[in-house]
Each structure stands twice: as C-alpha cells, then as structure tokens.
Coordinates of C-alpha atoms and ligand atoms in Angstrom, one line a residue:
M1 CA -71.8 0.4 9.2
Q2 CA -70.9 -1.2 5.9
I3 CA -69.4 -4.7 5.9
H4 CA -67.2 -5.0 2.8
K5 CA -66.2 -8.0 0.8
M6 CA -62.9 -9.0 -0.8
Y7 CA -62.2 -9.4 -4.5
I8 CA -61.2 -12.9 -5.6
G9 CA -61.4 -14.4 -9.1
G10 CA -63.6 -11.4 -10.2
R11 CA -66.2 -12.0 -7.5
W12 CA -66.9 -10.2 -4.2
V13 CA -66.6 -12.7 -1.4
E14 CA -66.5 -13.0 2.4
A15 CA -63.6 -14.7 4.2
E16 CA -64.1 -18.5 4.4
S17 CA -64.2 -18.1 8.2
G18 CA -66.9 -15.4 8.0
K19 CA -64.8 -13.2 10.3
T20 CA -64.3 -9.5 9.8
F21 CA -62.4 -6.7 11.5
A22 CA -63.0 -3.0 11.8
T23 CA -61.0 -0.2 10.2
V24 CA -60.8 3.2 11.9
N25 CA -60.8 6.9 11.0
P26 CA -57.5 8.2 12.4
S27 CA -58.9 11.7 12.7
T28 CA -61.5 10.6 15.3
G29 CA -60.5 7.1 16.4
E30 CA -64.0 5.9 15.4
E31 CA -64.7 2.7 13.5
I32 CA -65.8 3.3 9.9
G33 CA -66.4 -0.1 8.3
F34 CA -65.7 -3.8 8.5
V35 CA -63.6 -5.9 6.1
P36 CA -63.1 -9.6 5.8
C37 CA -60.4 -11.2 7.9
A38 CA -58.9 -13.6 5.4
G39 CA -56.9 -16.7 6.3
E40 CA -54.9 -19.4 4.6
A41 CA -57.9 -20.8 2.7
D42 CA -58.7 -17.4 1.2
V43 CA -55.1 -16.9 0.1
D44 CA -55.2 -20.3 -1.5
K45 CA -58.4 -19.4 -3.4
A46 CA -56.9 -16.1 -4.6
V47 CA -53.7 -17.9 -5.8
K48 CA -55.8 -20.4 -7.7
A49 CA -57.7 -17.6 -9.4
A50 CA -54.5 -15.7 -10.2
R51 CA -52.9 -18.9 -11.7
A52 CA -56.0 -19.6 -13.9
A53 CA -56.0 -15.9 -15.0
F54 CA -52.2 -16.1 -15.8
N55 CA -52.9 -18.4 -18.6
I56 CA -55.2 -15.8 -20.2
W57 CA -53.4 -12.6 -19.3
S58 CA -49.9 -13.6 -20.1
K59 CA -51.0 -14.9 -23.5
K60 CA -52.4 -11.5 -24.5
T61 CA -50.2 -9.4 -26.8
Q62 CA -48.4 -6.5 -25.1
A63 CA -50.7 -4.1 -27.1
E64 CA -53.8 -5.7 -25.7
R65 CA -52.5 -5.5 -22.2
S66 CA -51.5 -1.9 -22.6
K67 CA -55.0 -1.0 -23.8
V68 CA -56.5 -2.5 -20.6
L69 CA -54.0 -0.6 -18.5
M70 CA -55.0 2.7 -20.2
K71 CA -58.7 1.8 -19.3
I72 CA -57.7 1.3 -15.7
A73 CA -56.0 4.7 -15.6
E74 CA -59.3 6.2 -17.0
A75 CA -61.4 4.4 -14.4
I76 CA -59.1 5.6 -11.6
R77 CA -59.5 9.2 -12.8
A78 CA -63.3 8.8 -13.0
N79 CA -63.4 7.6 -9.4
A80 CA -60.7 10.0 -8.2
D81 CA -63.0 12.1 -6.0
E82 CA -64.4 9.1 -4.1
L83 CA -61.0 7.4 -3.8
A84 CA -59.4 10.6 -2.4
K85 CA -62.2 11.1 0.1
L86 CA -61.8 7.5 1.3
E87 CA -58.0 8.1 1.7
G88 CA -58.9 11.1 3.8
L89 CA -61.3 9.0 5.9
E90 CA -59.2 5.9 6.4
H91 CA -55.7 7.2 6.2
G92 CA -56.0 10.9 7.2
T93 CA -54.6 12.4 4.0
P94 CA -55.8 16.0 3.3
Y95 CA -58.1 16.0 0.3
K96 CA -55.8 17.9 -2.1
D97 CA -52.9 15.5 -1.4
A98 CA -55.1 12.5 -1.6
F99 CA -56.5 13.7 -4.9
G100 CA -53.0 14.2 -6.2
A101 CA -52.0 10.7 -5.1
T102 CA -55.0 9.3 -7.0
M103 CA -54.0 11.1 -10.2
G104 CA -50.5 9.8 -9.6
A105 CA -51.9 6.2 -9.5
A106 CA -53.6 6.8 -12.8
D107 CA -50.4 8.2 -14.3
K108 CA -48.6 5.1 -13.1
F109 CA -50.9 2.8 -15.1
E110 CA -50.5 5.0 -18.2
Y111 CA -46.7 5.1 -17.9
C112 CA -46.5 1.3 -17.6
A113 CA -48.9 0.8 -20.5
G114 CA -46.7 3.1 -22.6
T115 CA -43.3 1.7 -21.7
A116 CA -44.0 -2.1 -21.3
P117 CA -43.9 -2.6 -25.1
T118 CA -40.4 -1.3 -25.2
L119 CA -39.0 -3.9 -22.7
M120 CA -37.3 -6.4 -25.0
G121 CA -35.2 -9.5 -24.8
Q122 CA -31.7 -9.7 -26.3
H123 CA -29.9 -11.5 -29.1
I124 CA -26.6 -13.1 -28.0
P125 CA -24.2 -13.7 -30.8
V126 CA -22.3 -17.0 -30.1
K127 CA -21.2 -18.9 -33.2
D128 CA -22.2 -19.4 -36.8
G129 CA -25.1 -21.8 -37.4
T130 CA -26.7 -21.0 -34.0
L131 CA -29.2 -18.6 -32.7
S132 CA -29.1 -17.6 -29.0
Y133 CA -31.4 -15.1 -27.4
L134 CA -33.0 -14.0 -24.1
Q135 CA -36.7 -14.0 -24.2
R136 CA -38.4 -11.8 -21.6
E137 CA -41.3 -13.4 -19.8
P138 CA -43.6 -12.5 -16.9
V139 CA -42.5 -14.1 -13.6
G140 CA -46.0 -15.6 -12.9
V141 CA -48.2 -15.0 -9.9
I142 CA -47.0 -12.2 -7.8
G143 CA -47.9 -11.8 -4.1
F144 CA -47.9 -8.1 -3.1
I145 CA -47.8 -7.0 0.5
I146 CA -48.0 -3.3 1.0
P147 CA -47.6 -0.7 3.8
W148 CA -50.1 1.9 5.0
N149 CA -48.0 5.0 4.4
L150 CA -49.2 5.8 0.8
P151 CA -52.1 3.3 0.3
T152 CA -53.5 4.4 -3.1
I153 CA -50.3 5.2 -4.9
M154 CA -48.6 2.2 -3.5
T155 CA -51.3 -0.1 -4.8
A156 CA -50.7 1.3 -8.3
V157 CA -46.9 1.2 -8.0
K158 CA -47.1 -2.5 -7.4
L159 CA -50.0 -3.6 -9.7
A160 CA -49.3 -1.5 -12.8
P161 CA -45.8 -2.7 -13.8
A162 CA -46.6 -6.3 -12.8
L163 CA -49.8 -6.4 -14.9
A164 CA -48.2 -4.5 -17.8
V165 CA -45.7 -7.3 -18.4
G166 CA -48.2 -10.1 -18.1
N167 CA -48.2 -11.2 -14.4
T168 CA -51.2 -11.8 -12.3
C169 CA -51.5 -10.7 -8.7
V170 CA -52.7 -11.4 -5.2
L171 CA -52.4 -8.2 -3.2
K172 CA -52.8 -7.7 0.5
P173 CA -53.4 -4.1 1.5
P174 CA -52.2 -2.9 5.0
S175 CA -54.9 -4.0 7.4
I176 CA -55.5 -0.5 8.7
N177 CA -56.1 0.8 5.2
S178 CA -58.1 -2.2 3.8
M179 CA -61.1 -0.2 2.6
I180 CA -58.8 1.8 0.2
G181 CA -57.5 -1.5 -1.2
L182 CA -61.0 -2.8 -1.7
K183 CA -62.1 0.5 -3.4
F184 CA -59.2 0.0 -5.8
A185 CA -60.5 -3.5 -6.5
E186 CA -63.9 -2.0 -7.3
I187 CA -62.3 0.3 -9.8
L188 CA -60.4 -2.6 -11.4
S189 CA -63.7 -4.6 -11.6
Q190 CA -65.1 -1.9 -13.9
T191 CA -62.4 -2.6 -16.5
D192 CA -61.6 -5.4 -19.0
L193 CA -59.1 -7.0 -16.7
P194 CA -59.8 -10.8 -16.8
P195 CA -61.3 -12.2 -13.5
G196 CA -58.5 -13.3 -11.3
A197 CA -55.8 -11.2 -12.8
V198 CA -55.9 -9.1 -9.6
N199 CA -57.2 -10.5 -6.4
I200 CA -57.3 -8.2 -3.3
I201 CA -57.6 -9.9 0.1
T202 CA -57.7 -8.2 3.4
G203 CA -56.3 -9.4 6.7
P204 CA -53.5 -9.2 9.2
G205 CA -49.9 -9.4 8.1
G206 CA -48.9 -12.1 10.5
S207 CA -51.4 -14.6 9.0
V208 CA -52.5 -13.5 5.5
G209 CA -49.2 -11.8 4.6
S210 CA -47.3 -14.8 5.9
A211 CA -49.5 -17.2 4.0
I212 CA -48.8 -15.3 0.8
A213 CA -45.1 -15.4 1.4
K214 CA -45.2 -19.2 2.0
H215 CA -47.6 -20.2 -0.8
P216 CA -45.9 -22.7 -3.1
D217 CA -47.8 -21.4 -6.2
I218 CA -46.7 -17.7 -5.8
D219 CA -43.6 -17.1 -7.9
C220 CA -42.5 -13.7 -6.6
I221 CA -43.1 -11.4 -3.6
G222 CA -43.3 -7.7 -4.0
F223 CA -43.1 -6.1 -0.5
T224 CA -42.9 -2.6 0.8
G225 CA -42.7 -2.1 4.6
S226 CA -40.3 -2.3 7.5
S227 CA -37.0 -4.1 7.4
E228 CA -38.1 -6.3 10.3
T229 CA -41.2 -7.6 8.4
G230 CA -39.2 -7.8 5.3
K231 CA -36.8 -10.3 7.0
R232 CA -39.7 -12.4 8.2
I233 CA -41.2 -12.5 4.7
M234 CA -37.9 -13.5 3.1
S235 CA -37.6 -16.3 5.6
D236 CA -41.1 -17.5 4.8
A237 CA -40.5 -17.1 1.1
S238 CA -37.3 -19.1 1.3
G239 CA -39.1 -22.4 1.7
T240 CA -40.2 -22.2 -1.9
V241 CA -37.2 -20.1 -3.2
K242 CA -39.3 -17.2 -4.4
K243 CA -37.9 -14.1 -5.9
C244 CA -38.4 -11.2 -3.4
V245 CA -38.4 -7.6 -4.5
M246 CA -38.2 -5.7 -1.2
E247 CA -38.6 -1.9 -0.5
L248 CA -37.7 -1.6 3.2
G249 CA -36.9 0.9 5.9
G250 CA -34.7 3.9 5.9
N251 CA -33.2 6.7 8.0
N252 CA -32.1 9.1 5.4
P253 CA -29.3 11.5 6.1
V254 CA -29.7 15.1 5.1
I255 CA -26.4 17.1 4.7
I256 CA -26.9 20.9 4.8
M257 CA -23.5 22.4 3.9
A258 CA -22.4 25.9 4.9
D259 CA -23.2 27.3 1.5
A260 CA -26.7 25.7 1.1
D261 CA -29.7 27.7 -0.1
L262 CA -31.6 27.3 3.2
D263 CA -34.9 28.6 1.9
A264 CA -34.9 26.3 -1.1
S265 CA -33.8 23.4 1.1
L266 CA -36.7 23.9 3.6
K267 CA -39.2 24.3 0.8
V268 CA -38.4 20.7 -0.2
L269 CA -37.3 19.1 3.1
A270 CA -39.7 20.6 5.6
W271 CA -42.6 20.1 3.2
R272 CA -41.6 16.4 2.9
Q273 CA -41.2 16.2 6.7
F274 CA -44.8 17.3 7.4
N275 CA -46.6 16.3 4.3
N276 CA -48.4 13.0 4.9
S277 CA -47.4 13.5 8.5
G278 CA -43.9 12.6 7.7
Q279 CA -44.8 9.0 6.8
H280 CA -42.6 8.9 3.7
C281 CA -39.8 6.4 3.1
S282 CA -37.8 8.9 1.0
G283 CA -38.1 11.8 3.4
P284 CA -35.5 13.3 5.7
G285 CA -34.5 11.0 8.6
R286 CA -31.8 13.1 10.4
Y287 CA -30.4 16.5 9.4
Y288 CA -26.6 17.3 9.7
V289 CA -26.4 21.0 9.5
H290 CA -23.1 22.9 9.2
E291 CA -22.4 25.0 12.3
K292 CA -22.2 28.2 10.2
V293 CA -25.8 28.0 9.2
Y294 CA -27.2 25.9 12.0
D295 CA -29.0 28.7 13.9
Q296 CA -30.4 30.2 10.8
F297 CA -31.6 26.8 9.5
C298 CA -33.4 26.1 12.9
E299 CA -35.1 29.5 12.8
K300 CA -36.3 29.1 9.3
Y301 CA -37.5 25.6 10.1
I302 CA -39.6 27.0 13.0
A303 CA -41.0 29.6 10.6
Y304 CA -42.0 26.8 8.2
A305 CA -43.5 24.6 10.9
K306 CA -45.7 27.5 12.0
T307 CA -47.3 27.5 8.5
V308 CA -48.5 23.9 8.8
V309 CA -52.2 23.6 9.5
V310 CA -53.0 20.5 11.4
G311 CA -56.5 19.3 11.4
D312 CA -59.4 17.5 9.8
P313 CA -58.3 16.2 6.4
K314 CA -61.7 17.2 5.0
D315 CA -61.0 20.9 5.8
E316 CA -59.6 22.8 2.8
A317 CA -57.2 24.7 5.0
T318 CA -55.6 21.5 6.5
T319 CA -52.1 20.7 5.3
M320 CA -51.4 17.9 7.7
G321 CA -53.7 15.3 9.0
P322 CA -53.2 12.7 11.8
V323 CA -50.7 9.8 11.6
V324 CA -52.3 6.6 10.6
S325 CA -53.1 4.8 13.9
K326 CA -53.1 5.1 17.6
E327 CA -50.1 2.7 17.8
H328 CA -48.1 4.8 15.4
R329 CA -49.0 8.0 17.2
D330 CA -47.8 6.5 20.5
K331 CA -44.6 5.3 18.8
V332 CA -43.8 8.7 17.3
E333 CA -44.7 10.6 20.5
G334 CA -42.5 8.0 22.4
Y335 CA -39.6 9.0 20.2
I336 CA -40.1 12.7 20.9
K337 CA -40.1 12.0 24.6
K338 CA -37.0 9.8 24.3
G339 CA -35.2 12.6 22.3
V340 CA -35.9 15.1 25.1
E341 CA -34.8 12.6 27.8
E342 CA -31.6 12.1 25.8
G343 CA -30.8 15.8 25.8
A344 CA -32.2 17.1 22.5
T345 CA -34.1 20.4 22.6
L346 CA -37.8 20.5 21.8
L347 CA -37.5 23.6 19.6
Y348 CA -41.0 23.4 18.2
G349 CA -44.1 21.2 18.8
G350 CA -45.4 19.8 22.0
E351 CA -49.0 20.0 23.4
K352 CA -51.9 19.4 21.1
P353 CA -55.0 21.7 21.1
E354 CA -58.0 20.0 22.7
A355 CA -59.7 19.6 19.3
L356 CA -57.0 17.2 18.2
R357 CA -56.8 15.0 21.2
K358 CA -59.4 12.5 20.0
G359 CA -57.7 11.5 16.8
F360 CA -54.2 10.3 16.2
F361 CA -52.5 13.6 15.6
V362 CA -48.9 14.5 16.2
M363 CA -47.9 18.2 16.1
P364 CA -45.2 19.3 13.7
T365 CA -42.1 18.8 15.9
I366 CA -38.5 20.0 15.7
L367 CA -35.8 18.5 17.9
S368 CA -32.6 20.5 17.8
N369 CA -29.3 19.9 19.5
A370 CA -29.6 16.3 18.7
A371 CA -26.6 14.0 18.5
H372 CA -25.6 11.3 16.1
D373 CA -25.7 8.6 18.8
M374 CA -29.2 9.4 20.1
V375 CA -32.0 6.9 19.5
I376 CA -33.9 9.6 17.6
A377 CA -31.0 9.9 15.1
K378 CA -30.5 6.2 14.8
E379 CA -34.0 4.8 14.4
E380 CA -36.7 5.5 11.8
I381 CA -39.3 7.7 13.4
F382 CA -41.6 7.9 10.3
G383 CA -43.5 10.9 11.6
P384 CA -43.6 14.8 11.5
V385 CA -40.4 15.1 13.6
A386 CA -37.3 16.8 12.4
V387 CA -34.1 15.7 14.1
I388 CA -31.4 18.3 13.7
I389 CA -27.7 17.7 14.5
K390 CA -24.9 20.4 14.2
Y391 CA -21.7 19.4 12.4
T392 CA -18.4 21.1 12.1
D393 CA -15.5 20.9 9.6
K394 CA -13.8 18.5 12.0
D395 CA -16.5 15.9 11.6
D396 CA -16.3 13.2 9.0
I397 CA -19.7 13.9 7.5
L398 CA -19.6 10.9 5.2
A399 CA -18.9 8.6 8.0
L400 CA -21.8 10.1 10.0
A401 CA -24.2 9.8 7.0
N402 CA -23.2 6.2 6.3
D403 CA -23.3 5.1 9.9
S404 CA -26.8 3.4 9.7
P405 CA -28.1 -0.1 9.1
Y406 CA -30.1 1.5 6.3
G407 CA -29.1 2.8 2.9
L408 CA -32.2 4.0 1.2
C409 CA -31.3 7.5 0.1
A410 CA -29.5 10.7 1.1
H411 CA -30.1 14.4 0.6
V412 CA -27.4 17.0 0.0
W413 CA -27.8 20.7 -0.1
T414 CA -25.0 23.0 -1.4
K415 CA -24.5 25.7 -4.0
N416 CA -21.2 24.1 -4.9
I417 CA -22.3 21.2 -7.0
A418 CA -18.8 19.9 -7.3
K419 CA -18.7 19.4 -3.5
G420 CA -22.0 17.6 -3.7
M421 CA -20.9 15.4 -6.5
L422 CA -17.8 14.4 -4.6
L423 CA -20.1 12.8 -2.0
V424 CA -22.1 10.9 -4.5
N425 CA -19.8 7.9 -4.9
D426 CA -19.1 7.5 -1.2
L427 CA -22.6 7.8 0.1
H428 CA -23.6 4.2 0.6
V429 CA -27.3 4.6 -0.4
G430 CA -29.6 3.7 -3.3
S431 CA -30.5 7.3 -4.3
V432 CA -28.8 10.7 -3.7
F433 CA -30.8 13.9 -4.1
I434 CA -28.7 17.1 -4.5
N435 CA -30.7 20.3 -4.1
C436 CA -33.9 18.6 -4.8
Q437 CA -36.2 15.7 -4.1
M438 CA -37.3 14.4 -7.4
L439 CA -39.1 11.1 -8.0
S440 CA -41.1 10.5 -11.2
N441 CA -42.6 7.6 -13.0
E442 CA -39.4 7.4 -15.1
Q443 CA -37.0 7.1 -12.2
P444 CA -36.5 3.8 -10.4
W445 CA -36.6 3.9 -6.6
G446 CA -35.3 1.5 -4.0
T447 CA -32.0 -0.3 -3.4
S448 CA -30.3 -3.5 -2.5
I449 CA -28.0 -1.7 0.0
K450 CA -27.9 -2.8 3.6
E451 CA -31.3 -3.4 5.3
S452 CA -33.2 -1.0 2.9
G453 CA -34.3 -3.6 0.4
I454 CA -33.6 -5.8 -2.6
G455 CA -34.2 -4.6 -6.2
K456 CA -35.8 -1.6 -7.7
E457 CA -39.3 -0.3 -8.1
G458 CA -40.6 2.1 -10.8
G459 CA -39.2 3.1 -14.2
M460 CA -38.2 0.5 -16.8
V461 CA -35.7 -1.0 -14.3
G462 CA -38.5 -1.6 -11.8
M463 CA -40.8 -3.1 -14.4
A464 CA -38.1 -5.5 -15.5
E465 CA -38.0 -6.9 -11.9
F466 CA -41.3 -8.6 -12.6
T467 CA -40.0 -10.4 -15.7
D468 CA -37.6 -13.3 -16.2
L469 CA -35.2 -13.8 -19.0
K470 CA -35.4 -17.2 -20.7
L471 CA -32.3 -18.3 -22.6
V472 CA -33.2 -20.0 -25.9
A473 CA -30.3 -21.6 -27.9
I474 CA -30.9 -23.2 -31.3
N475 CA -28.5 -25.0 -33.6
Y476 CA -30.1 -24.4 -36.9
M477 CA -27.5 -26.5 -38.8
V478 CA -28.9 -29.8 -37.4
Ligands
LIG1 P1 -44.9 -3.1 8.2 O1 -43.7 -3.9 7.9 O2 -45.4 -3.1 9.6 O3 -46.1 -3.7 7.3 C1 -46.1 -3.8 5.9 C2 -47.1 -4.8 5.4 O4 -46.6 -6.1 5.9 C3 -48.5 -4.7 5.9 O5 -49.4 -5.0 4.9 C4 -48.6 -5.7 7.0 O6 -49.9 -6.2 7.3 C5 -47.7 -6.8 6.5 N1 -47.1 -7.7 7.4 C6 -46.9 -7.5 8.8 N2 -46.3 -8.6 9.3 C7 -46.2 -9.5 8.3 C8 -45.7 -10.9 8.3 N3 -45.2 -11.5 9.3 N4 -45.7 -11.5 7.1 C9 -46.2 -10.9 6.0 N5 -46.7 -9.7 6.0 C10 -46.7 -9.0 7.1 O7 -44.7 -1.6 7.6 P2 -45.7 -0.4 7.8 O8 -45.6 0.0 9.3 O9 -47.0 -0.7 7.2 O10 -45.0 0.7 6.9 C11 -43.9 1.5 7.4 C12 -42.6 1.0 6.9 O11 -42.5 0.8 5.5 C13 -41.4 1.9 7.3 O12 -40.3 1.1 7.8 C14 -41.0 2.5 5.9 O13 -39.7 2.9 5.8 C15 -41.3 1.3 5.0 N6 -41.5 1.8 3.7 C16 -40.5 1.7 2.8 C17 -40.6 2.1 1.5 C18 -39.6 2.0 0.4 O14 -39.8 2.3 -0.7 N7 -38.4 1.5 0.8 C19 -41.8 2.8 1.1 C20 -42.8 3.0 2.1 C21 -42.7 2.5 3.3

C-alpha cells in the first residue's frame, strides 16, 4: 500500500515525527493508503514556507497571478479522470458526480483568474489638497481547514480566491479524505505556482487544525465544517486576533406551500437529498409541507427514492455511494432510529441488502409524520434522510422555519412568487432559494447569521474576504 508524502515549500516530505495514518475506502471499509500524520513542527515549517512565498506571490502583478491560475485550471482538467476516480475511492462519490466536481474545481480557478483583476480599491474624496484612498491588499498567509463532504471542490473553493488576490496558503484536508488533498497538491506542483505558495499538510483536526488556528504567523483562517469545531477554532485563533472566515453548520428549512409544483420541487430537493449521500451543507434539512399536498408530496418522494441506485461508486449505474465513514454512518443511522423512537414514520428505507453491509452505506430514507420538536428536525443529520413535517394554515410557518440555532439557507416552493417573496425578508438565513437551488461561481454563499458562520465564500464578495483595505491619506500641499 502506498505511503504518501505531504507538500511543503514545493517539496514532498514526511511528517517530522515519521508517523502516518491510514485512509479508508468507505465502500468497503478497507484501508487504501497511508498519509503523514503532521504535528506542530510540520505546521510551523509550512507556515514559514508560505511566508517566504508571500513575498514573491503577492508582489506579482494581478495579470501574472491570473495566468498561473488559468494554468492550474488546465492542470486540473488534464488530471480530471484520476482525481475523480480517487474521489470515488476515498470519499465514495459516483464517478459522474466526482468528474463534475473536478470540472467545477477547474472552473473555480478560471472564474477567480478572470474576476480578481476587477477587485479594486476606492478613492475617498475628503478635502482639497489631499488624496485619500483605500488600497486593496492580500491578507497574508491563510490557514485553510476543510471538511470531508466535498473534498475536491472545497479545496478549489478555498485556494482559488485566496491565491488570485495574492495570498499564500497552508491547507489541511479532512483527515479521512487526505489523499484527495495530496493529489490536488500534485496537480499544483505541475504548474508555475512558486514553491510554498500552497502547502498541503495532513493530520487530525485536534492537533494539526488547532496548530494552524493558533499559529502566530497565520493571518487569517478559512474554515468550513461543523459549528462546534468552528467555535473551537475561533477560540484558538483569538489568541493572535486572526480574521476568521467561517462556513459552518445548517439545518435548512424547506417550505412546500399548498400551490407548489411538487414534481419540480422533488427534482431539485430529492436530488439534493440523495446526491453525495445527502452530505451537502446547502441541502434540505427539514421539510414543512402544507397539509393539502402532504400525502401527495410523500408519495412522490417515495417514487423518487425508488429511482436512487445505491452501490459501488465505480459502477456506472450507481447514483448514490456510501457516506464518508463508519462514524458518520453510525451517526446517521442513529438519527433514523431516534426518529422512529420519537414517533416519526419510516416511510421509506430501512434494511440494507447484504452486498452493502461491508461499506458505510445508508439507504435513501424518508421519515414522515415528523414533528418540529423532534431531535431529527432540530439537529443536522447530514445524510440521505428526508424529515417531513405537516403544517396547516394555523401554524406560523416563519416561526417554525426560523426556530433553529442555524441560519444557513431556506428553500421555498410556491407558484405564487409574491407569497414566496413576502417570506424573504423575515427568513433569518443567509440565502433563500425560491423554486430552485442555484449556486454558481458568481454567487456568494455563506452567512454571518446565528451559528452558521461568519462572512461569505465565492463570487466577488467571497474573494474580497481574503483582502484587506489599507487607508492611504496624503496631504500633497506640504
Ligand atoms: P468537522 O467540523 O468535524 O471538521 C472540519 C475540519 O475541521 C476537518 O478538517 C477536521 O479535521 C478539522 N478539525 C476538527 N477538529 C478541529 C479542531 N479542534 N481544530 C481545528 N480543526 C479541527 O466537520 P465535518 O464533519 O468534516 O463536515 C461536516 C460539517 O461541515 C457539517 O456541519 C456541515 O454543515 C459543515 N459544512 C458547512 C458548509 C458551509 O458552507 N456552511 C459546507 C460544507 C460543510
């Protein structure tokens, strides 16, 4: 079995301690490779490399940086087949989806290469004889800590905007998807990116992630993951007063009104529920379905769930692979059990066929007759489990939707757009999707609402998060 190395300062290195850990194929539970188990000393080495590279990378012109980013996009496309197969092996993503994610990662670099040159500073008119302006600058060395749910695209989502505007980076992939992070490093190593501009180090969150958050020479943390880990990181980062851009947990309400186009809604929502085994931060968390269409919605949901083909990500017919790990499978199955104990109906799902018992599979599941105060409606399941609650005209649907410690996004389905629009201002969330789920490179994602995060990611607004505005004031009459 291959023992991989990490990428620090443009070189492939072992952990200082020489320790490694195994990563696992979630479709079989078998170990597939070993990666370095980094520690504080490795983080320090990576930060020093990133700091040295900052002096080179940040001094390049925007056009020069954009050219390198375009080359990175090309290199990702050239390696797309290999990267997608690895995502299937280490994360369990069906090939077609993984290939799409890889192409999305390339697009992200292209988008940032194209748009970064248009991010400008600002002239501030104050008084005659003076010049005052805001100069946009990179923040410096950014420490990225990312989750396992979308390993390839998430790496690009973090690195592309940060690099585009002149920062250098130390990135820790999720431990369980470390090989994907290291493959990404290999692709970057084939480009003109200066050594040290991106350093990818592997290891557990509690030690490596925490060392990144605490490191005095890291200027900013870009984190995506659970709210609990986010709070720990912010506490670690507070010692050196770092900027923290945080994309955290969610439990997104879905409101299906009596006049909703049910077929259209399920095409979007049920797809999102089962694609990537439901491990999407923007996906449906709990469905509030109007009593008039509740039975019909449930029937149509079952019909959709029956079309999902669960199996080996390598098989062309497979549309849903395993969840990412044994721990996560146990957690999701624990929620299904809890839901039934609490009185929800297991409308669809249940026993796994023998062939799927070895890996970390969870069957597409629908829990109907759920109630707003059940654990399954309150917590983030992050799996292929639809939790469906009936509501009536007597219910305050806004209050139900807003009653959550999270505020990531909300989904509304109605043919009466005016009714949908009336909800927009009062839904206490960062994004509202009406009759769609649309997220593109141009649209920023994320929110500073409740425990779902701080700041934005993606689009021009997200790229600006990785810059600082320096005020320059000149009295030219002196
Ligand atoms: P997680 O919080 O367990 O881990 C995320 C990363 O943090 C991993 O790399 C992990 O190794 C690291 N980590 C763990 N403990 C740490 C510590 N003490 N210090 C520093 N780093 C540490 O999250 P996960 O289980 O990988 O991902 C699922 C979660 O991510 C869900 O809650 C989901 O909602 C959230 N998520 C949010 C978004 C968003 O855009 N808001 C996107 C994707 C996922």
